[in-house]
Each structure stands twice: as C-alpha cells, then as structure tokens.
Amino acid sequence: YTQKALEFNGNNLYNRARNELNIGTTFQVLGNYKKTEEYYLKALKTAKSANKNERLIALIQFEMARLKSDLKEYKSANYYYDLALTHFETVNDLLMMAELNNSLGKTNHERSAYNLAIKNFTKALELSKSINSPSTEAHANYHLGLTYLKTKDYKNATSYLLRAQEAFRGLQYTNM
C-alpha cells in the first residue's frame, strides 16, 4: 500500500513528502521506529526539493524530534526541535511554535532539565495567549504545574495546575 500511495503522486513532490510523512507516522503507531525514521528522512529530503516549503519541512522535523524524544535520544530530539522552530519562525506559525515549545518542554521535563522545561512551557503559554489558543494554553499550564511540582515549588505548581484544571473544564476536555 505504501508504494502505491507514493506512486499515485507521480511528480508532485509536496504530496509525495506528505505521504512519506504519513507513512512514517503509521509505522510509528505500529512501533516500527526504524521504518518511521526512514520515512521521515525520505519525507524531509523530498520536502526540501519541493519548492522549499518551510512549513512542511518544519512539520517533518517536528515529528522527527518527537520520535527521537520518544526513543530518549534527547540530543537528536533537540537538534530537530531547533530546526523545526527555525522553520516555523520563518513562516510565522505561532500556533506550531507554541505546540513545539510544549513538546520540547515535555522532553526537557522527561530528562530532568526542569529549568529548560519551565522556559519552554512559559514560552508556549505566552504564544498560546497571544493567538488565543485555549487548548495549547491549558496544556502549557498543566505541564508547568507538573514541572514546578518536580522542583518542589508548590505555590507555582498549585497555581498552574488550578489554571489548567479551569481551562480544561472550559474546553470540556479531559485527556491531559
């Protein structure tokens, strides 16, 4: 099926890169991380030759960063996060910049780099407020609260977790 999907696009490099990204994501769901990385790298190469579409390149780099973070390859994850952020900044995609900062914050939290995580979540919070993205803002508050708990700053932890609780209640969203 994957080969047919790629053949279907013919010379449309943008669609081919999107399909390669989607195939990589499918392999990730199936737990085949080697194939995931292979297709993400193919997608990145294809996207770079598809009129240098900055947003698509950033999306692929973002997915690669998340994959590397899931595999606990933090140095590589940070490399791809930085690349993706540069491309999102180029196209002024504030929502994706906020989402990326939330993901990077989770990676930094996971590797016990709490000060960096706080910096990332705070940036995500600022960006999400500036574009009125309640869901992204709620996630940033939630993860800030969890990170402050790890640093034993209970006052800030309580404050951010209560803000997150209120925000999620407003969204009628329970999956944090």
XYZ file of C-alpha atoms in Angstrom:
176
model
C 0.000 0.000 0.000
C 2.788 2.405 0.829
C 4.369 2.008 -2.602
C 1.000 2.576 -4.309
C 0.447 5.741 -2.278
C 3.826 7.068 -3.328
C 3.351 6.092 -6.995
C -0.034 7.811 -7.023
C 1.599 11.205 -6.506
C 3.847 10.967 -9.515
C 5.886 14.153 -9.802
C 4.019 16.136 -7.128
C 6.823 16.364 -4.588
C 4.749 18.177 -1.971
C 2.127 15.403 -1.885
C 4.819 12.753 -2.023
C 6.524 14.277 1.026
C 3.160 14.429 2.858
C 2.566 10.758 2.065
C 6.048 9.804 3.216
C 5.396 11.691 6.454
C 2.054 9.908 6.892
C 3.630 6.524 6.179
C 6.298 7.268 8.786
C 3.607 8.185 11.295
C 1.799 4.919 10.536
C 4.972 2.945 11.195
C 5.405 4.860 14.466
C 1.922 3.824 15.603
C 2.836 0.237 14.701
C 6.009 0.510 16.787
C 8.429 0.167 13.875
C 10.678 3.113 14.732
C 13.390 2.219 12.234
C 10.875 2.459 9.368
C 9.401 5.587 10.948
C 12.759 7.311 10.873
C 13.428 6.050 7.341
C 10.196 7.572 6.024
C 10.610 10.807 7.964
C 14.067 11.233 6.442
C 12.677 10.456 2.968
C 9.895 12.986 3.543
C 12.413 15.598 4.655
C 14.554 15.072 1.574
C 11.506 15.209 -0.716
C 10.105 18.304 1.011
C 13.399 20.137 0.686
C 13.260 19.617 -3.074
C 9.553 20.567 -3.248
C 10.000 24.324 -3.627
C 11.491 24.503 -0.128
C 8.073 24.514 1.594
C 9.143 25.810 5.027
C 6.010 24.718 6.899
C 6.109 21.161 5.568
C 9.818 20.894 6.358
C 9.107 22.153 9.874
C 6.283 19.629 10.375
C 8.528 16.754 9.344
C 11.344 17.972 11.611
C 8.845 18.344 14.456
C 7.687 14.747 14.018
C 11.298 13.555 13.872
C 12.004 15.470 17.101
C 9.064 13.804 18.827
C 10.203 10.398 17.603
C 13.731 10.997 18.912
C 12.295 12.195 22.216
C 10.141 9.055 22.498
C 13.287 7.000 21.873
C 15.057 9.043 24.577
C 17.616 10.294 22.057
C 17.463 13.768 23.539
C 20.432 15.343 21.774
C 18.979 14.369 18.410
C 15.494 15.425 19.515
C 16.753 18.886 20.474
C 18.523 19.185 17.125
C 15.277 18.541 15.228
C 13.247 20.760 17.575
C 15.657 23.625 16.887
C 15.442 23.091 13.125
C 11.646 22.925 13.202
C 11.397 26.047 15.348
C 13.542 27.982 12.874
C 11.240 26.996 10.005
C 8.059 27.768 11.989
C 9.525 31.178 12.849
C 10.265 31.765 9.143
C 6.582 31.286 8.261
C 5.415 32.981 11.495
C 3.334 29.962 12.575
C 2.733 30.950 16.200
C 0.448 28.011 16.970
C 3.039 25.465 15.862
C 5.727 27.391 17.732
C 3.581 27.094 20.873
C 2.945 23.388 20.265
C 6.648 22.807 19.654
C 7.575 24.588 22.901
C 5.096 22.374 24.772
C 6.654 19.255 23.231
C 10.189 20.466 23.875
C 9.187 21.269 27.449
C 7.930 17.701 27.908
C 11.234 16.395 26.561
C 13.200 18.619 28.930
C 10.938 17.629 31.830
C 11.457 13.960 30.997
C 15.231 14.343 31.084
C 15.001 16.296 34.372
C 16.084 19.602 32.801
C 13.370 21.404 34.742
C 14.601 24.973 34.260
C 14.626 24.477 30.492
C 11.195 22.838 30.662
C 9.822 25.832 32.576
C 11.306 28.145 29.951
C 9.689 26.102 27.135
C 6.275 25.876 28.799
C 6.340 29.583 29.651
C 7.090 30.406 26.002
C 4.271 28.082 24.900
C 1.950 29.830 27.337
C 2.903 33.289 26.037
C 2.437 32.250 22.419
C -0.852 30.470 23.032
C -2.257 33.520 24.838
C -1.137 35.804 22.013
C -3.091 33.777 19.444
C -5.966 32.782 21.723
C -5.378 29.027 21.685
C -7.098 27.776 24.873
C -6.141 24.136 24.361
C -2.436 24.873 23.925
C -2.592 27.288 26.841
C -4.262 24.654 29.046
C -1.560 22.106 28.206
C 1.202 24.622 28.944
C -0.376 25.433 32.340
C -0.752 21.737 33.157
C 2.828 20.863 32.300
C 4.172 23.962 34.060
C 2.335 22.775 37.163
C 3.831 19.291 36.907
C 7.298 20.717 36.373
C 7.019 23.041 39.355
C 5.948 20.017 41.422
C 9.221 18.317 40.465
C 11.166 21.375 41.632
C 9.171 21.400 44.886
C 7.822 24.875 44.133
C 4.374 24.006 45.432
C 2.958 27.518 45.233
C 3.587 27.784 41.473
C 2.648 24.133 40.952
C -0.748 24.671 42.580
C -1.336 27.914 40.704
C -0.617 26.453 37.257
C -2.458 23.191 37.906
C -5.553 25.106 39.030
C -5.364 27.266 35.886
C -5.064 24.109 33.792
C -7.998 22.489 35.569
C -10.176 25.522 34.921
C -9.079 25.734 31.297
C -9.722 22.063 30.621
C -13.115 22.343 32.296
C -13.898 25.204 29.917
C -12.827 23.077 26.974
C -14.710 20.048 28.247
C -11.508 18.155 27.593
C -10.153 15.581 29.970
C -7.183 13.962 28.198
C -4.099 15.770 29.545
